[in-house]
Amino acid sequence: MKHLICFLGFFLISEVGSFDLVIDGIPDEVENLIDLEINGFPSSSNTRSSRHQRSTSDWGYVGDLVEDDDKIGLYSYKVQSTITSRLANTMIQAKMVNNAKRSQHIVFDVQVPKGAFIDSFTMDVNGITFTSSIREKSEARRMYSQAKAKGKAAGIVRSNTMDMENFKTEVNVPPGTKIQFELHYQEMIRRKLSSYEHSISVKPGRLAKHLEVDVRIIEPQGIRYVHAPNSLGDHFDGITTISKGEKKAHVSFKPTMAQQRKCPTCSSTAVDGNFVVQYDVNRETTGGELEIFNGYFVHFFAPENLDPLPKNILFVIDVSGSMWGLKMKQTIEAMKAILSELRAADQFSLIDFNHNVRCWRDNLVSATPSQVEDAKKYIQTIHPNGGTNINEALLRATFILNEAQNLGMLDPNSVSMIVLVSDGDPTVGELKLTTIQKNVKQSIKDEFSLFCLGIGFDVDYDFLQRIATDNRGMAQRIFGNQETSTQMKKFYNQVSTPLLKKIQFNYPQESVSDVTQSSFHNYFGGSEIIVAGKVDTENLQHLESIVTATAANAELVMETLRDVEELDGFMKKDRYADPEFTRKLWAYLTVNQMLAERNMAPTAALKRNITKSILQMSLDHHIVTPFTAMLIENSEKDEIMLADQPKDPRRGCCPGTLDLTPNAPNAPTSGIPSWANITAVPVSFMPEQMASSVSTVSINRVDNDPHFTIYLPKSQRNICFNIDSEPGKILNLVSDPGTGVVVNGQLIGAKKPENKKLNTYFGKIGFYFKKKGLKVEISTETITLKDGSYSITLRWSDTGHIIRKQLLISVKKERNVTITVGNEMSFMVLLHRVWKKHPVNVDFLGIYIPPENHLSLAAHGLIGQFVSEPDVYIHNHRPGQTPDKPQATMEVKGNKFTVTRGLQKDYRTDRVFGTDVQCWFVHNSGKGFIDGHYKDYLVPHLYSFLKKP
């Protein structure tokens, strides 16, 4: 299904029919009336509940729409963004109509920059309008619970780790339905490399009768330049128009329907990407620009024409096995270019690490041409292999810097920093991320800065952000592709030119209050520092600021004086300028600052106090945080949805999970079955107060090469057997014509035989839910849901959920997938990763099926046949060939044979070593215990039912 714009949450409306909603995220509970897929939600939202969109009845003539085969027409797609002194308010609106003669799904998809605050969401379906408001979480839940009995649905929002949040909504609407979505969000545009860059996702997914992108810039400082690079491609060369005045600019992109087409005869759109606007402002004073309006001030500080400070820099480079190939090649290319840019006054060294840590030099050396060339040669010889020991590598880097400082080798005016480049989580040495964070913090103290580059999506980017922020630095994710080298160099350029250190902003205490962070470790060329606060404009005519800082050759004192009413006339005359920009910028900075402080709070009492402050700020400024929720309701306020955001320990203090509250009676409290949800979070991230005993629920399982364990509830026994077959063969595990459920597993082989035997494992598992028309394919790389021609794919590097037709797929990053079908049945697939260069082993899957699943008595298959538990009689216990493996005689299904007592593994709680489970082992591929021969269970396709004999 094609992209369009989205948001969250639909419910049953009798006037227009039912809705199926899809949102990507982490649901905890399953909604019975809507379908959801979530790929992240921003952590904050501001509300404009008074802003109502035009009703769908006001669209006017909607003919002449270009429709695909699905007969869905896009009447208009509009993006309007206004930037007032770095604060961007953006509106994305889409109007669609279902011109088919049947009900069908309409997909809306839009991306919002990570960190943006959702301002409001409005939805209009055939003239019925829904708007949003922000409440304290418990109050919102209470209000929602009152509406829940009336058949209302709900959603909870979360944030993922991408630079852009991805929203997807799928709505099932009757013929002739008109739908309008309008999403508002705000963000602070940060200056990087001497430019402000405003990026807006424009992905309508189909040709629009009316398509326009309007960006207006209002900067009281004056606009130096405006540029709109051709980011959507050469296809649209010359369509964007720019008009620029002294303090205002307007960028417009309005392609006709003919210009939108990929080719003159194509019915598909070429508009698919980010619309980018770049600009910078004039700067006349070294002390920065003070802007005062409506009782708040904002101080923009970005001095230029200063000599750079010398820097002491340690490059810490991950050379573990996962960096093999393109990642390492691009990293070496980038590092050679970065080393060439070091200045003569700089000192540097290199550390590369896998399971071991190596230093190019044990101490800092001057960046002379000969040393730089020698470092390049060293980089060129790196060959990735082994594990990842982040803790020891960072501690080695801090030791080198601390020793240099203690020996007086560092220029007092220099800036010291560490740049970490890694593509994965620690696998060797200290594995607990909170301990690594604490170790680095204690070692760095308050002397140095840490900058982190996370390559690809296997790395825990949230951890890199936390450890960098904790040590006066920043983190950035870069993609492990052909652009890796360019992205690394661009990131380095942001921190390569320190101009000032120990920057302190001072304001008259009797006139200002609630000032945001006013002390900064470093200022880098091309960036900008922003400080905001409240100011008593009633009793003050001028506001003075004094900024002190250490420059290359002097201690600077910079003064700025501004009339508190200087902006009044300008702001009142411009109808596009946001009169609340100073308040919103102050709130944006304050909330983010408190969230960071909460994450680093050393005591529970301090954390509670900060939480209270965040809650109050959230309510005062209408922001969705982990402590507030968004109510979405109609004008009569009798139709309510809940958008919530609980805390998620994996994501630090702030991002949460998606939770769907069912409105069906007697619905389960959790969308993930208790037997699968062994721990709420990985052990490494679990707070002590959340730790609980691990589930010991007995379960049917197939794991390793492949070992079957069948749990017989009546006799409370585990019976085990192996299946020795060939790579490529597909084994039927469950075939139930009664419920229409099929589970099959396809075998893969090891890289080479061991002891003249080639081990086989499950490399792909297929699920077919015939009555729902859904197929799920899980391989060692991806998880794919198929519904006819519709499909959606998650990777094992994702954490997310898919819900469709009341079937929930929950993915835990690099751990497991659970599939839940209402209250009826559930399955878990476990991922086993091995070292990619292992000479024998390969990645494989294990499957776990609880005996409580509601399969019919017609079920069969290697596991399904035991829905009807056979009578098993085990007797004549006797010693075996080895003392730890006694033998006995088993009688079952009219067969009598010898079985051996042994151990199998349950890998749900420990994927490396597993948990021992005692069982009676049936030899010869389960002969006598299973019906017939194991070859009777081979099927031709991944979704084939087992043919009856």
mmCIF file of N, CA, C and O in Angstrom, residues 99-146:
data_model
loop_
_atom_site.group_PDB
_atom_site.id
_atom_site.type_symbol
_atom_site.label_atom_id
_atom_site.label_comp_id
_atom_site.label_asym_id
_atom_site.label_seq_id
_atom_site.Cartn_x
_atom_site.Cartn_y
_atom_site.Cartn_z
ATOM 1 N N ASN A 99 -13.463 6.335 -3.930
ATOM 2 C CA ASN A 99 -14.414 6.333 -5.034
ATOM 3 C C ASN A 99 -14.782 4.926 -5.504
ATOM 4 O O ASN A 99 -15.464 4.774 -6.520
ATOM 5 N N ALA A 100 -14.296 3.928 -4.785
ATOM 6 C CA ALA A 100 -14.655 2.560 -5.148
ATOM 7 C C ALA A 100 -16.077 2.260 -4.694
ATOM 8 O O ALA A 100 -16.677 2.991 -3.903
ATOM 9 N N LYS A 101 -16.609 1.162 -5.194
ATOM 10 C CA LYS A 101 -17.963 0.755 -4.817
ATOM 11 C C LYS A 101 -17.950 -0.228 -3.647
ATOM 12 O O LYS A 101 -18.946 -0.901 -3.386
ATOM 13 N N ARG A 102 -16.830 -0.283 -2.959
ATOM 14 C CA ARG A 102 -16.696 -1.199 -1.834
ATOM 15 C C ARG A 102 -15.852 -0.542 -0.740
ATOM 16 O O ARG A 102 -15.105 0.405 -0.996
ATOM 17 N N SER A 103 -16.001 -1.057 0.456
ATOM 18 C CA SER A 103 -15.140 -0.591 1.549
ATOM 19 C C SER A 103 -13.727 -1.082 1.305
ATOM 20 O O SER A 103 -13.521 -2.195 0.801
ATOM 21 N N GLN A 104 -12.740 -0.256 1.641
ATOM 22 C CA GLN A 104 -11.365 -0.677 1.455
ATOM 23 C C GLN A 104 -10.435 0.134 2.332
ATOM 24 O O GLN A 104 -10.828 1.130 2.942
ATOM 25 N N HIS A 105 -9.182 -0.323 2.388
ATOM 26 C CA HIS A 105 -8.177 0.315 3.232
ATOM 27 C C HIS A 105 -7.575 1.522 2.537
ATOM 28 O O HIS A 105 -7.268 1.484 1.354
ATOM 29 N N ILE A 106 -7.389 2.591 3.294
ATOM 30 C CA ILE A 106 -6.658 3.772 2.839
ATOM 31 C C ILE A 106 -5.463 3.954 3.772
ATOM 32 O O ILE A 106 -5.608 3.887 4.993
ATOM 33 N N VAL A 107 -4.289 4.146 3.206
ATOM 34 C CA VAL A 107 -3.077 4.279 4.014
ATOM 35 C C VAL A 107 -2.637 5.741 4.057
ATOM 36 O O VAL A 107 -2.551 6.409 3.023
ATOM 37 N N PHE A 108 -2.357 6.230 5.259
ATOM 38 C CA PHE A 108 -1.793 7.556 5.486
ATOM 39 C C PHE A 108 -0.414 7.376 6.105
ATOM 40 O O PHE A 108 -0.255 6.584 7.033
ATOM 41 N N ASP A 109 0.577 8.081 5.623
ATOM 42 C CA ASP A 109 1.923 7.914 6.151
ATOM 43 C C ASP A 109 2.632 9.255 6.110
ATOM 44 O O ASP A 109 2.632 9.927 5.083
ATOM 45 N N VAL A 110 3.231 9.645 7.224
ATOM 46 C CA VAL A 110 3.987 10.891 7.274
ATOM 47 C C VAL A 110 5.139 10.727 8.244
ATOM 48 O O VAL A 110 5.065 9.946 9.176
ATOM 49 N N GLN A 111 6.209 11.441 8.006
ATOM 50 C CA GLN A 111 7.358 11.425 8.906
ATOM 51 C C GLN A 111 7.497 12.783 9.574
ATOM 52 O O GLN A 111 7.330 13.818 8.939
ATOM 53 N N VAL A 112 7.786 12.734 10.877
ATOM 54 C CA VAL A 112 7.969 13.939 11.680
ATOM 55 C C VAL A 112 9.375 13.879 12.269
ATOM 56 O O VAL A 112 9.810 12.822 12.725
ATOM 57 N N PRO A 113 10.118 14.980 12.262
ATOM 58 C CA PRO A 113 11.490 14.950 12.791
ATOM 59 C C PRO A 113 11.534 14.472 14.235
ATOM 60 O O PRO A 113 10.677 14.817 15.049
ATOM 61 N N LYS A 114 12.521 13.655 14.537
ATOM 62 C CA LYS A 114 12.703 13.173 15.900
ATOM 63 C C LYS A 114 12.923 14.365 16.828
ATOM 64 O O LYS A 114 13.710 15.254 16.549
ATOM 65 N N GLY A 115 12.214 14.384 17.928
ATOM 66 C CA GLY A 115 12.342 15.473 18.887
ATOM 67 C C GLY A 115 11.324 16.568 18.694
ATOM 68 O O GLY A 115 11.214 17.456 19.543
ATOM 69 N N ALA A 116 10.573 16.537 17.600
ATOM 70 C CA ALA A 116 9.532 17.541 17.402
ATOM 71 C C ALA A 116 8.403 17.306 18.402
ATOM 72 O O ALA A 116 8.167 16.184 18.838
ATOM 73 N N PHE A 117 7.700 18.378 18.754
ATOM 74 C CA PHE A 117 6.553 18.271 19.648
ATOM 75 C C PHE A 117 5.283 18.303 18.804
ATOM 76 O O PHE A 117 5.049 19.266 18.071
ATOM 77 N N ILE A 118 4.468 17.252 18.911
ATOM 78 C CA ILE A 118 3.177 17.285 18.238
ATOM 79 C C ILE A 118 2.336 18.377 18.887
ATOM 80 O O ILE A 118 2.177 18.428 20.097
ATOM 81 N N ASP A 119 1.794 19.256 18.064
ATOM 82 C CA ASP A 119 1.050 20.418 18.552
ATOM 83 C C ASP A 119 -0.440 20.119 18.599
ATOM 84 O O ASP A 119 -1.125 20.474 19.545
ATOM 85 N N SER A 120 -0.967 19.473 17.576
ATOM 86 C CA SER A 120 -2.365 19.054 17.583
ATOM 87 C C SER A 120 -2.599 18.063 16.470
ATOM 88 O O SER A 120 -1.842 17.999 15.494
ATOM 89 N N PHE A 121 -3.642 17.270 16.643
ATOM 90 C CA PHE A 121 -4.059 16.323 15.615
ATOM 91 C C PHE A 121 -5.555 16.438 15.433
ATOM 92 O O PHE A 121 -6.311 16.476 16.411
ATOM 93 N N THR A 122 -5.993 16.530 14.197
ATOM 94 C CA THR A 122 -7.414 16.619 13.901
ATOM 95 C C THR A 122 -7.750 15.645 12.796
ATOM 96 O O THR A 122 -6.984 15.478 11.845
ATOM 97 N N MET A 123 -8.879 14.996 12.925
ATOM 98 C CA MET A 123 -9.335 14.048 11.918
ATOM 99 C C MET A 123 -10.791 14.351 11.598
ATOM 100 O O MET A 123 -11.597 14.600 12.504
ATOM 101 N N ASP A 124 -11.127 14.362 10.312
ATOM 102 C CA ASP A 124 -12.503 14.597 9.882
ATOM 103 C C ASP A 124 -12.909 13.466 8.957
ATOM 104 O O ASP A 124 -12.272 13.225 7.932
ATOM 105 N N VAL A 125 -13.959 12.754 9.340
ATOM 106 C CA VAL A 125 -14.463 11.648 8.538
ATOM 107 C C VAL A 125 -15.916 11.941 8.202
ATOM 108 O O VAL A 125 -16.790 11.918 9.075
ATOM 109 N N ASN A 126 -16.175 12.291 6.936
ATOM 110 C CA ASN A 126 -17.531 12.616 6.492
ATOM 111 C C ASN A 126 -18.188 13.658 7.386
ATOM 112 O O ASN A 126 -19.356 13.536 7.760
ATOM 113 N N GLY A 127 -17.419 14.686 7.771
ATOM 114 C CA GLY A 127 -17.969 15.786 8.553
ATOM 115 C C GLY A 127 -17.923 15.612 10.047
ATOM 116 O O GLY A 127 -18.259 16.544 10.789
ATOM 117 N N ILE A 128 -17.507 14.449 10.540
ATOM 118 C CA ILE A 128 -17.371 14.232 11.981
ATOM 119 C C ILE A 128 -15.931 14.544 12.367
ATOM 120 O O ILE A 128 -14.995 13.918 11.882
ATOM 121 N N THR A 129 -15.736 15.534 13.248
ATOM 122 C CA THR A 129 -14.399 16.049 13.550
ATOM 123 C C THR A 129 -13.960 15.638 14.946
ATOM 124 O O THR A 129 -14.736 15.665 15.893
ATOM 125 N N PHE A 130 -12.683 15.275 15.062
ATOM 126 C CA PHE A 130 -12.080 14.901 16.332
ATOM 127 C C PHE A 130 -10.858 15.771 16.573
ATOM 128 O O PHE A 130 -10.047 15.971 15.669
ATOM 129 N N THR A 131 -10.721 16.299 17.797
ATOM 130 C CA THR A 131 -9.583 17.137 18.156
ATOM 131 C C THR A 131 -8.922 16.579 19.407
ATOM 132 O O THR A 131 -9.411 15.634 20.023
ATOM 133 N N SER A 132 -7.799 17.187 19.800
ATOM 134 C CA SER A 132 -6.983 16.620 20.878
ATOM 135 C C SER A 132 -6.773 17.608 22.010
ATOM 136 O O SER A 132 -6.853 18.825 21.824
ATOM 137 N N SER A 133 -6.505 17.083 23.207
ATOM 138 C CA SER A 133 -6.143 17.885 24.371
ATOM 139 C C SER A 133 -5.191 17.069 25.230
ATOM 140 O O SER A 133 -5.120 15.847 25.107
ATOM 141 N N ILE A 134 -4.446 17.738 26.114
ATOM 142 C CA ILE A 134 -3.433 17.079 26.954
ATOM 143 C C ILE A 134 -3.897 17.064 28.402
ATOM 144 O O ILE A 134 -4.346 18.085 28.925
ATOM 145 N N ARG A 135 -3.804 15.892 29.047
ATOM 146 C CA ARG A 135 -4.187 15.748 30.452
ATOM 147 C C ARG A 135 -3.105 14.984 31.208
ATOM 148 O O ARG A 135 -2.301 14.279 30.612
ATOM 149 N N GLU A 136 -3.140 15.135 32.532
ATOM 150 C CA GLU A 136 -2.300 14.291 33.368
ATOM 151 C C GLU A 136 -2.712 12.837 33.146
ATOM 152 O O GLU A 136 -3.889 12.533 32.949
ATOM 153 N N LYS A 137 -1.731 11.934 33.148
ATOM 154 C CA LYS A 137 -1.973 10.575 32.669
ATOM 155 C C LYS A 137 -3.113 9.871 33.395
ATOM 156 O O LYS A 137 -4.002 9.303 32.760
ATOM 157 N N SER A 138 -3.128 9.909 34.725
ATOM 158 C CA SER A 138 -4.170 9.186 35.448
ATOM 159 C C SER A 138 -5.542 9.786 35.187
ATOM 160 O O SER A 138 -6.535 9.064 35.081
ATOM 161 N N GLU A 139 -5.599 11.115 35.073
ATOM 162 C CA GLU A 139 -6.881 11.756 34.769
ATOM 163 C C GLU A 139 -7.359 11.357 33.382
ATOM 164 O O GLU A 139 -8.545 11.066 33.168
ATOM 165 N N ALA A 140 -6.421 11.342 32.418
ATOM 166 C CA ALA A 140 -6.799 10.964 31.054
ATOM 167 C C ALA A 140 -7.297 9.520 31.029
ATOM 168 O O ALA A 140 -8.288 9.207 30.351
ATOM 169 N N ARG A 141 -6.627 8.644 31.755
ATOM 170 C CA ARG A 141 -7.055 7.244 31.778
ATOM 171 C C ARG A 141 -8.420 7.099 32.442
ATOM 172 O O ARG A 141 -9.237 6.268 32.035
ATOM 173 N N ARG A 142 -8.669 7.909 33.482
ATOM 174 C CA ARG A 142 -9.979 7.853 34.133
ATOM 175 C C ARG A 142 -11.073 8.290 33.159
ATOM 176 O O ARG A 142 -12.121 7.636 33.052
ATOM 177 N N MET A 143 -10.830 9.384 32.439
ATOM 178 C CA MET A 143 -11.824 9.862 31.474
ATOM 179 C C MET A 143 -12.035 8.838 30.369
ATOM 180 O O MET A 143 -13.159 8.594 29.927
ATOM 181 N N TYR A 144 -10.946 8.218 29.965
ATOM 182 C CA TYR A 144 -11.063 7.226 28.895
ATOM 183 C C TYR A 144 -11.817 5.991 29.372
ATOM 184 O O TYR A 144 -12.633 5.423 28.648
ATOM 185 N N SER A 145 -11.559 5.585 30.632
ATOM 186 C CA SER A 145 -12.215 4.377 31.131
ATOM 187 C C SER A 145 -13.728 4.554 31.168
ATOM 188 O O SER A 145 -14.483 3.594 31.027
ATOM 189 N N GLN A 146 -14.193 5.793 31.365
ATOM 190 C CA GLN A 146 -15.624 6.055 31.353
ATOM 191 C C GLN A 146 -16.210 5.889 29.961
ATOM 192 O O GLN A 146 -17.383 5.546 29.808
#
